[in-house]
Coordinates of C-alpha atoms and ligand atoms in Angstrom, one line a residue:
X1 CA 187.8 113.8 -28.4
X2 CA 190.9 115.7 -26.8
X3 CA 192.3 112.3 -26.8
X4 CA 189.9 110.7 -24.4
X5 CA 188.7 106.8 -24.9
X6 CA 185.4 106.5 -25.8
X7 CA 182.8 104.3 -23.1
X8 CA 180.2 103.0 -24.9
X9 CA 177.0 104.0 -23.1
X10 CA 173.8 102.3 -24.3
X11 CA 170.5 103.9 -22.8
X12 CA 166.7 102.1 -22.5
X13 CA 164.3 104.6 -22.1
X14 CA 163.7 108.6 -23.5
X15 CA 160.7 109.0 -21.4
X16 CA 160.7 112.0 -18.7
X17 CA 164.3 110.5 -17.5
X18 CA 165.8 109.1 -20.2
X19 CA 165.5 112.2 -22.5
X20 CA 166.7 114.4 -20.0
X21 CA 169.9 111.7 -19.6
X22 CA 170.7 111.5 -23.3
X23 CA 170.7 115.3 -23.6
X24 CA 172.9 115.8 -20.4
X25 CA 175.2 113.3 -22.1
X26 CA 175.6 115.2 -25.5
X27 CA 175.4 118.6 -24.3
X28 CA 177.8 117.8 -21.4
X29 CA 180.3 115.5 -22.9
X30 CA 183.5 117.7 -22.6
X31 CA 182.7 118.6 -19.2
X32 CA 181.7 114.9 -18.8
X33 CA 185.0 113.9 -20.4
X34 CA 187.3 115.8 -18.2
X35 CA 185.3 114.0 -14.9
X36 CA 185.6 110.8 -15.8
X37 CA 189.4 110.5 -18.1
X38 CA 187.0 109.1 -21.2
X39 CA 184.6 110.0 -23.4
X40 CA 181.0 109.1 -23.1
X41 CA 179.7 107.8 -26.3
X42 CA 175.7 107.5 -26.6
X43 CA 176.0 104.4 -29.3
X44 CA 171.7 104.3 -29.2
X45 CA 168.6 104.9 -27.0
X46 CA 166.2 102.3 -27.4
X47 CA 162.3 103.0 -27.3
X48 CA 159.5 101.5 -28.3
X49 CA 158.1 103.7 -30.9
X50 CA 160.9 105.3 -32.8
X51 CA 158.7 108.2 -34.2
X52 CA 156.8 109.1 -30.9
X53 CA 157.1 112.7 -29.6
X54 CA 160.0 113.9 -27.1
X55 CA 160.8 116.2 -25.1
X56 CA 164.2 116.5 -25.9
X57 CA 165.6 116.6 -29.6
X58 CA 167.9 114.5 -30.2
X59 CA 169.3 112.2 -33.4
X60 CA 167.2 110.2 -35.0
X61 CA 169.9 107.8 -35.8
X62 CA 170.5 107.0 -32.2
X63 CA 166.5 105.1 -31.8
X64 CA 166.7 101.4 -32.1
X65 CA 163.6 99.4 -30.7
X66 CA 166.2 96.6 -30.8
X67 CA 167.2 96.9 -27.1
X68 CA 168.7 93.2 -26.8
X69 CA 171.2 94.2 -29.9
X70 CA 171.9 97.3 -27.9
X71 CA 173.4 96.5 -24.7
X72 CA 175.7 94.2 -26.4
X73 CA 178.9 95.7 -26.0
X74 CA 178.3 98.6 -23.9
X75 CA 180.1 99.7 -20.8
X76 CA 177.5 101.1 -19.4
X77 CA 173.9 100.4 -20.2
X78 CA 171.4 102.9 -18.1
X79 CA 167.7 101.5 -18.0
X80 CA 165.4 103.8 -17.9
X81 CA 162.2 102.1 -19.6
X82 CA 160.3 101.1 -16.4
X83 CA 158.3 98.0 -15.2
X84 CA 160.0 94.4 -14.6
X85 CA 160.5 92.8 -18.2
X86 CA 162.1 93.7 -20.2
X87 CA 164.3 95.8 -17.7
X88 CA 165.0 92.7 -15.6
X89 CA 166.6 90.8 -18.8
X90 CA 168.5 93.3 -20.5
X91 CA 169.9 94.2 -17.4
X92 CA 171.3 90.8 -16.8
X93 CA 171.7 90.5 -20.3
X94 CA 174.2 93.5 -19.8
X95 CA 176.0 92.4 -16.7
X96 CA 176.6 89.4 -18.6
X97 CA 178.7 91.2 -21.4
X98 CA 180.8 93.3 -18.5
X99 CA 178.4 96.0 -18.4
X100 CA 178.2 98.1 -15.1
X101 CA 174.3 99.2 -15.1
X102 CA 172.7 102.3 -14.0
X103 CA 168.7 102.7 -13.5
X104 CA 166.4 104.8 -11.8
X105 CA 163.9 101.6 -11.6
X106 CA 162.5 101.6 -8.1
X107 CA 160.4 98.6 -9.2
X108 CA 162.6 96.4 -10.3
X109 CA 165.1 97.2 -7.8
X110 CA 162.3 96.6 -5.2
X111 CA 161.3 93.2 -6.5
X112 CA 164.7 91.8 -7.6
X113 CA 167.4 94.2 -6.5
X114 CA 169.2 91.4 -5.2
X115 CA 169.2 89.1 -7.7
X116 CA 170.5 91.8 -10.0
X117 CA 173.2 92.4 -7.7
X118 CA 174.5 89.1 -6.8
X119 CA 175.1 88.6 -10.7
X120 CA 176.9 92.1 -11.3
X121 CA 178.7 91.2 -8.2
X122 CA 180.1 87.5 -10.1
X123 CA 180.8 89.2 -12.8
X124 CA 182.8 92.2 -11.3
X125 CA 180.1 94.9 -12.6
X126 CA 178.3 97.4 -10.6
X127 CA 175.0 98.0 -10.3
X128 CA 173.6 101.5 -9.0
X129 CA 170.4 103.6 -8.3
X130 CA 170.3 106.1 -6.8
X131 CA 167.7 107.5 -8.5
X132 CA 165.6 104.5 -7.8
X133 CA 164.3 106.1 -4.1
X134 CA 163.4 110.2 -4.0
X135 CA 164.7 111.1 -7.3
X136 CA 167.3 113.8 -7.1
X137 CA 168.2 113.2 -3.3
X138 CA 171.5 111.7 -2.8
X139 CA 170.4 109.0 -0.4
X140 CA 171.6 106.0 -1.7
X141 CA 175.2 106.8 -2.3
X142 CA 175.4 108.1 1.8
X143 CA 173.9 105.5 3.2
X144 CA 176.1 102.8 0.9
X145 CA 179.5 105.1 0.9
X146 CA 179.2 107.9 3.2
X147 CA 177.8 106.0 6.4
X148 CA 179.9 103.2 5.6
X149 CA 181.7 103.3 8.7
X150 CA 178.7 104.0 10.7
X151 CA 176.0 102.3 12.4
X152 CA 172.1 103.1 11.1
X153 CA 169.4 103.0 13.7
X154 CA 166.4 104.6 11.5
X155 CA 165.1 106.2 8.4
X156 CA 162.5 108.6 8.2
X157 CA 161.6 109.0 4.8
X158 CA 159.0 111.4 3.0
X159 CA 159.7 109.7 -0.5
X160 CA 156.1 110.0 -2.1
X161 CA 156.0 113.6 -3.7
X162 CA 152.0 112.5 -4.8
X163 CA 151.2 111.7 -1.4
X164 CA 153.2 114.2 0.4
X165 CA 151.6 116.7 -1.8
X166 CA 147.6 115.8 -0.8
X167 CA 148.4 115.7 2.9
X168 CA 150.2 119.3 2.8
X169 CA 146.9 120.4 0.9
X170 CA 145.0 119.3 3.9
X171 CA 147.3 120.7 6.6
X172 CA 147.8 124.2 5.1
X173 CA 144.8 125.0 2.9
X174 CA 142.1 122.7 5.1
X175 CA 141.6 120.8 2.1
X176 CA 138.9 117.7 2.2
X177 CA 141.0 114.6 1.1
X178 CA 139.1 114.5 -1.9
X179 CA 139.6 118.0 -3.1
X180 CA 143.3 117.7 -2.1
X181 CA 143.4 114.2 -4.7
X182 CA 141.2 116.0 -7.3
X183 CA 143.8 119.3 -7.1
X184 CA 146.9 116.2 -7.0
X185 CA 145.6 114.8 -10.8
X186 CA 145.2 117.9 -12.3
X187 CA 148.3 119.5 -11.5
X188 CA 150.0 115.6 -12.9
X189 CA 151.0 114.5 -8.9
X190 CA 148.8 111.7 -10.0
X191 CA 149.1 108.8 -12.2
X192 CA 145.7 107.9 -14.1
X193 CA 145.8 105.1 -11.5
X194 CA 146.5 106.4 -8.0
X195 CA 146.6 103.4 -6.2
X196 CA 150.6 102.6 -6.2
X197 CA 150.7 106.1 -4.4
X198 CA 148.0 106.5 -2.5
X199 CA 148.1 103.1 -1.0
X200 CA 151.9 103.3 0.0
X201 CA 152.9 100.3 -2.6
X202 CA 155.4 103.1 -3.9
X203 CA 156.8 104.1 -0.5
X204 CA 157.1 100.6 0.3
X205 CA 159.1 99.6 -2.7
X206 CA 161.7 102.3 -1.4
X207 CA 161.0 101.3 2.2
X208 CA 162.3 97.8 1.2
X209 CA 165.7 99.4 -1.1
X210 CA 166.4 101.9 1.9
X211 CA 166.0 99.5 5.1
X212 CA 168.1 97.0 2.5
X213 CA 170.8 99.3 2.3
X214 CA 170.6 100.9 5.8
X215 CA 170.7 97.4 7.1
X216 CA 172.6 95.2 5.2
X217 CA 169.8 92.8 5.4
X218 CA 168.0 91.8 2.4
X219 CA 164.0 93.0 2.9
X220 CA 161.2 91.8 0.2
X221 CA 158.8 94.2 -0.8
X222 CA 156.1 91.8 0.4
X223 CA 157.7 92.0 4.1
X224 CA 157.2 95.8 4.3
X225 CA 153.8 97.0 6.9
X226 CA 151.9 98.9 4.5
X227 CA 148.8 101.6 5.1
X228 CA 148.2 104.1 2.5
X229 CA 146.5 107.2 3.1
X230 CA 143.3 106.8 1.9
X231 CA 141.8 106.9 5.1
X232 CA 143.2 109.7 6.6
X233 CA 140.6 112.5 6.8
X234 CA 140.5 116.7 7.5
X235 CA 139.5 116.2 10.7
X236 CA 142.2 114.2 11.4
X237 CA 144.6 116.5 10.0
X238 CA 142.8 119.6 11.9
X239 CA 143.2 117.6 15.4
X240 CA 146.7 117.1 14.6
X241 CA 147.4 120.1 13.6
X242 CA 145.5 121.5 17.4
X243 CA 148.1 119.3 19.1
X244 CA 151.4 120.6 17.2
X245 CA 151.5 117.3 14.2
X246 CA 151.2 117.1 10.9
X247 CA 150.1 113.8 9.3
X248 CA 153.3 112.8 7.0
X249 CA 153.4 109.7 4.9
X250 CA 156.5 107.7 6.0
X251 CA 158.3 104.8 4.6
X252 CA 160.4 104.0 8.4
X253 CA 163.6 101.5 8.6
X254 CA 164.3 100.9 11.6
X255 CA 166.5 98.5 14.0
X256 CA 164.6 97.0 16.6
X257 CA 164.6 94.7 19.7
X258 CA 161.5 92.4 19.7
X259 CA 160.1 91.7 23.1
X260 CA 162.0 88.3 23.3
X261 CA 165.1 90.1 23.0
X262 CA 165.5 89.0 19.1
X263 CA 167.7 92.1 17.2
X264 CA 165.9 92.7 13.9
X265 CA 164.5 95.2 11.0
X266 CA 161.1 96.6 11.0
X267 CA 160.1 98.1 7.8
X268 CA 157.0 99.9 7.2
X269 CA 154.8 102.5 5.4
X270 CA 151.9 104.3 7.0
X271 CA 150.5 108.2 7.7
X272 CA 152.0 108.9 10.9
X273 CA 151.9 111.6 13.6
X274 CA 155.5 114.2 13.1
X275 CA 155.8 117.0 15.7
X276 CA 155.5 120.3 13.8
X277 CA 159.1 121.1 15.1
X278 CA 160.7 118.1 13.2
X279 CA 162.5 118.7 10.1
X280 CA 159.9 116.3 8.2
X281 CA 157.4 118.4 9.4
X282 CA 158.5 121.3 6.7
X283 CA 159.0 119.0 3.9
X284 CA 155.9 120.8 1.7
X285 CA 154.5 119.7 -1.6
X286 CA 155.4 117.6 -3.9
X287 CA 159.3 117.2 -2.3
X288 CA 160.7 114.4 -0.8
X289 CA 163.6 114.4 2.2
X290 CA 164.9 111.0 4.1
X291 CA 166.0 111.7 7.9
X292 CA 168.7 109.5 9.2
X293 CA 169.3 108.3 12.5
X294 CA 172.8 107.0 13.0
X295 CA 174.9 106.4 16.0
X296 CA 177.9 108.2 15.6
X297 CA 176.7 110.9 12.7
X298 CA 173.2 111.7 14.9
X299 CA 170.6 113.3 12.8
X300 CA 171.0 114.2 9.0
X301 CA 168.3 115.0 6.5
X302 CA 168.5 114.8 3.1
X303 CA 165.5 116.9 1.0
X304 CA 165.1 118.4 -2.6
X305 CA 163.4 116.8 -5.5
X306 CA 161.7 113.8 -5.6
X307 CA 160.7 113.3 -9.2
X308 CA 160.7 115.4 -12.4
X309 CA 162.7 114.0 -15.3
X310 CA 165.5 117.0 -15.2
X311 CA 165.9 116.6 -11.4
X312 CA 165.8 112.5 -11.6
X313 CA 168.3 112.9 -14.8
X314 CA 170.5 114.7 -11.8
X315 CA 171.0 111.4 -9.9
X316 CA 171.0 109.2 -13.0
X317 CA 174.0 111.1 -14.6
X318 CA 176.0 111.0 -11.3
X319 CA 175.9 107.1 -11.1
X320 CA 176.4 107.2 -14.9
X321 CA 180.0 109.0 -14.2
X322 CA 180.9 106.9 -11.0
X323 CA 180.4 103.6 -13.3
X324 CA 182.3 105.1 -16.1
X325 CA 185.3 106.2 -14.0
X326 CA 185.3 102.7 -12.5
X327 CA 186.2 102.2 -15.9
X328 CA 189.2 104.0 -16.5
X329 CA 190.8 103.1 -12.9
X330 CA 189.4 99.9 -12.0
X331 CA 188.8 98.6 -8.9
X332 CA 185.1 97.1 -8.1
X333 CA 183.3 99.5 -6.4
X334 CA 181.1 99.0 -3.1
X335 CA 179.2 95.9 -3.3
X336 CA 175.7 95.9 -2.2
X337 CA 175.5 93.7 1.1
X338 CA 173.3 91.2 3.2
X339 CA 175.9 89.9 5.6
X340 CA 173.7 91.2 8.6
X341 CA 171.1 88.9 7.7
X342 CA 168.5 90.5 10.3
X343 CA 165.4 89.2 10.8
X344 CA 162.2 91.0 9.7
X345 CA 160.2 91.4 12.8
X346 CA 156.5 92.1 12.4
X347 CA 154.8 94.9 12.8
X348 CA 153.4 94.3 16.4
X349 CA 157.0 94.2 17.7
X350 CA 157.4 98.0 16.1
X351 CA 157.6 100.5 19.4
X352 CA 155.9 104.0 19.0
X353 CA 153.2 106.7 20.9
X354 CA 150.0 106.7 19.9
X355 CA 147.3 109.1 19.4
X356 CA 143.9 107.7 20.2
X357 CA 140.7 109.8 19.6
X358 CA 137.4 107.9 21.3
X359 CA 134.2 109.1 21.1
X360 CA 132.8 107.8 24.8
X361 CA 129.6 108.3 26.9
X362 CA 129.4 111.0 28.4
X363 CA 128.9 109.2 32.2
X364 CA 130.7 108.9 35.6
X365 CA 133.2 106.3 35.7
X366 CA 133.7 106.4 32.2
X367 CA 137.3 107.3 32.1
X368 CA 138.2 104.6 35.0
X369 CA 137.2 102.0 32.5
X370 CA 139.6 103.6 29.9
X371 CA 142.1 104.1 32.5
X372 CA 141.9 100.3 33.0
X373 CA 141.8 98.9 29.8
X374 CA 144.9 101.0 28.7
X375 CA 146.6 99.8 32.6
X376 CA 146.1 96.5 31.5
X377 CA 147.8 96.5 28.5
X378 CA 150.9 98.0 29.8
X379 CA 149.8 101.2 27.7
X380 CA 150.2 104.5 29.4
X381 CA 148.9 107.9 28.7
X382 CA 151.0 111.0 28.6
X383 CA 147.5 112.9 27.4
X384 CA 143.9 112.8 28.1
X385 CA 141.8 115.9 26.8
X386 CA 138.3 115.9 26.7
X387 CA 135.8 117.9 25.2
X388 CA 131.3 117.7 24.7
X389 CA 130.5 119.5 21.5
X390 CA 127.3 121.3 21.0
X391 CA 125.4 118.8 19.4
X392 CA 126.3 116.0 21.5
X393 CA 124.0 113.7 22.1
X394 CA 125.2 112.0 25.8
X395 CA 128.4 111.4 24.3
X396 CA 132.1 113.1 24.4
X397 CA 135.1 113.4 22.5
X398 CA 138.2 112.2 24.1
X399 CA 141.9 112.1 22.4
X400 CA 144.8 110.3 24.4
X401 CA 147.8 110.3 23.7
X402 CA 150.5 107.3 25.0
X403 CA 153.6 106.9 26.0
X404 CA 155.8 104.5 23.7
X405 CA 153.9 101.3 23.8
X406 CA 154.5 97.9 21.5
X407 CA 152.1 97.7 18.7
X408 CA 150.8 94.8 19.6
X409 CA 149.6 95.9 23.1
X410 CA 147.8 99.1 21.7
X411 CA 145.8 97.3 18.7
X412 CA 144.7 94.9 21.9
X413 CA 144.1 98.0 23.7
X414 CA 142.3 99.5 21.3
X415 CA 139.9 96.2 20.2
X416 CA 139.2 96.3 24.2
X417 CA 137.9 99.9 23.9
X418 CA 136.2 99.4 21.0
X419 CA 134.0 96.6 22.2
X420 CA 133.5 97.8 26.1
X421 CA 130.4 99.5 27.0
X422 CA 132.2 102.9 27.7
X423 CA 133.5 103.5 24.2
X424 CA 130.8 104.4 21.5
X425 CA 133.2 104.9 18.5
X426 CA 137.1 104.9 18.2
X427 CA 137.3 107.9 15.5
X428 CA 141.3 107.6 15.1
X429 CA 144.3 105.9 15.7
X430 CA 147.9 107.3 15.0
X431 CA 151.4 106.5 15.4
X432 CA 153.4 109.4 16.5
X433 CA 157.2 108.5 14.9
X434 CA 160.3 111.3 14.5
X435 CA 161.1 111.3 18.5
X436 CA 163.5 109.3 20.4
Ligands
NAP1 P1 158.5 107.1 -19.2 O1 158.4 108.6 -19.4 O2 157.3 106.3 -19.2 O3 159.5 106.5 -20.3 C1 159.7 105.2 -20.5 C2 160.6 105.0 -21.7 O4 160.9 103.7 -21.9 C3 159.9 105.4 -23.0 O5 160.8 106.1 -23.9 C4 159.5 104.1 -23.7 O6 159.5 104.1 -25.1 C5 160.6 103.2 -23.2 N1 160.2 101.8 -23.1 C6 159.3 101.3 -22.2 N2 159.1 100.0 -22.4 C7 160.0 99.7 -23.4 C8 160.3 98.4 -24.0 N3 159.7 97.3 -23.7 N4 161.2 98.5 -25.0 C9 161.9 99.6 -25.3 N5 161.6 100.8 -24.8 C10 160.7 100.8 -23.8 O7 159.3 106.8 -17.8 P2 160.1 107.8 -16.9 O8 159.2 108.6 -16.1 O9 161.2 108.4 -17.7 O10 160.7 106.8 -15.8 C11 161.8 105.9 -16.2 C12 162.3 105.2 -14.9 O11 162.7 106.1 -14.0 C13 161.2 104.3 -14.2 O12 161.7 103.2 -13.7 C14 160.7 105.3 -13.1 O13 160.2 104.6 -12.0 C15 162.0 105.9 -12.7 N6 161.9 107.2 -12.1 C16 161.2 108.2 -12.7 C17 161.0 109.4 -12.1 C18 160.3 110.6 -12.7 O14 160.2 111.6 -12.1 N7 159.7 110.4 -13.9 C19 161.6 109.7 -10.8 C20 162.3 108.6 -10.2 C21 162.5 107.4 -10.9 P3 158.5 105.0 -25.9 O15 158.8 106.4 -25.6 O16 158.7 104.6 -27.3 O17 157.1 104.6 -25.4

């Protein structure tokens, strides 16, 4: 065509992403074509059911269910089946022929994303996936390419559209969590199993792949701090909302000093406390956005589309033409890196406010004790409010909120409260994150 070389493009997967993919590449292919200096030719899309339903029309005589025969001889093989095996094998399978591969598998990527690209990286192939964390946000390719040059402190990332979705229901229609969950699965924000979602696995797969990236340290998945949202409830979300929060879930990379001066990575997932002024704060929805903290760039935020198969196809397609141009000028493309070698520091060495709601008798000397438990800890208060509702029964509602304080001294803080006379019930504890 037009006197373009063909690249031979082998695709896994016609689900949501992979149909949207293989019709992008045939109804795009001149415009493709002039991009990239060749021609991409889809030699087959392998499925597992040749006959089942799609959402795209396409050849028939492109479905194999012979995916190993496939990604022989391909230039570019873009997995988009899903799940570790068979993806992990045919991907290396691939690299070994000289394939560069492409997938939007947050999974794999997760679990063996370095593995995969230490052997693309022998062989001279690149590996990308950008799709793999918030769909059709370009976050990957900045933080690789873009920030390059620059120095990452944190990312903020809102990259659950499910969950994100649930807690915006509770913020801005006073939903109860389970209404908001029932309203998630019938509008499809919800797998049939809503655990990877809801307990932050998900956000903690891209947790690992961004604070990887950010931090040229390699993360596992099992190293991440996870808390879903499953116990967050409306009346968490209404006191947050009194004091100028919303409740995000956030997957966080983050540099940090440990208290014995040790420079390391913190990654973690858990609902968190944003000021209603931050830009996270108007991420609504199902979208996802990632807010960056770097030294010399300051603040950016990248938002749109988390998921959908059109918007995902997006990111897919533009890794798809970066690998095939590599192609047709050489040169190896940007290596993924673990040269920083960081250590993972735990959780209690992770700095942040609090927001601490007490439910406390309602007696003299009551707040001294508090006072003195927090003192002792080296945990400050930059808020105290109090307040007796109507059908108290000797006891008060109290919510403080602290200065930055290490994690480790507030969940000591907070086991002191909870077992002192003074304290009756500790209804709530928060991290407040998004401020310096
Ligand atoms: P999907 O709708 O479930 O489609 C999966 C496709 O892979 C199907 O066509 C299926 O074949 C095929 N497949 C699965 N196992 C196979 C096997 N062993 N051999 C051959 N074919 C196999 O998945 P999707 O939603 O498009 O997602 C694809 C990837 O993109 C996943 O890694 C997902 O995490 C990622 N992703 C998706 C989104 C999104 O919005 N959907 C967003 C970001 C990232 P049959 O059709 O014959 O069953």
């Amino acid at each position: 065509m037009n006197g373009y070389r063909d690249l031979r493009v082998a695709l896994l997967g016609c689900g949501s992403v992979g149909a949207q993919v293989a019709r992008l590449i045939l109804d795009h292919g001149d415009e493709l074509a002039a991009r990239i200096g060749a021609h991409l030719q889809l030699t087959g899309i392998a499925v597992r059911d040749i006959d089942a339903p799609r959402d795209v029309e396409l050849p028939r005589e492109l479905f194999t269910t012979d995916a190993e025969q496939l990604v022989l001889g391909a230039d570019v093989v873009v997995e988009l089946m899903g799940g570790i095996e068979p993806a992990r094998s045919l991907i290396l399978r691939a690299i070994e022929g000289g394939a560069d591969v492409v997938t939007a598998n947050k999974a794999l990527i997760a679990a063996h994303g370095p593995e995969l690209s230490e052997a693309a990286e022998q062989v001279g192939a690149q590996l990308s996936y950008e799709a793999a964390v918030a769909g059709a946000i370009p976050i990957i390719r900045p933080l690789r390419e873009s920030l390059a040059g620059d120095h990452v402190n944190r990312v903020l990332g809102i990259v659950n559209g499910s969950t994100n979705y649930i807690l915006d229901r509770m913020d801005r229609f006073g939903d109860s969590a389970e209404d908001a969950m029932r309203v998630a699965a019938e509008l499809g924000y919800l797998e049939a199993d809503p655990t990877l979602d809801v307990e932050g696995y998900d956000a903690a797969q891209k947790a690992t792949i961004l604070a990887r990236i950010a931090f040229h340290t390699e993360v596992p998945v099992d190293s991440v701090y996870r808390e879903g949202i499953t116990q967050v409830t409306l009346a968490q979300v209404e006191a947050a909302k009194h004091a100028g929060y919303v409740i995000k879930l956030l997957a966080i990379a983050e540099r940090l000093t440990a208290a014995d001066g040790t420079e390391g990575v913190s990654a973690r997932v858990y609902p968190a406390l944003i000021s209603r002024d931050h830009p996270l704060a108007a991420v609504h929805g199902g979208k996802n956005a990632v807010f960056v903290e770097a030294e010399a760039a300051g603040e950016l935020m990248f938002y749109g589309a988390g998921a959908g198969g059109i918007e995902t196809a997006s990111a897919v397609l533009g890794d798809l033409v970066s690998a095939a141009r590599r192609h047709v000028v050489g040169g190896p493309g940007i290596p993924g890196s673990a040269h920083a070698d960081l250590p993972i520091l735990p959780i209690g060495e992770v700095t942040t406010s609090y927001q601490i709601m007490l439910e406390v008798r309602d007696e003299a000397g009551v707040l001294a004790t508090i006072a003195g438990i927090l003192a002792q800890h080296g945990v400050s208060a930059s808020s105290v409010e109090q307040s007796v509702p109507e059908d108290s029964q000797g006891t008060a509602a109290l919510i403080i909120g602290t200065h930055r304080a290490r994690e480790a001294d507030l969940a000591a803080t907070v086991d002191e409260l909870r077992d002192s006379g003074a304290v009756t019930a500790v209804t709530s504890v928060l991290r407040l994150e998004g401020n310096a």
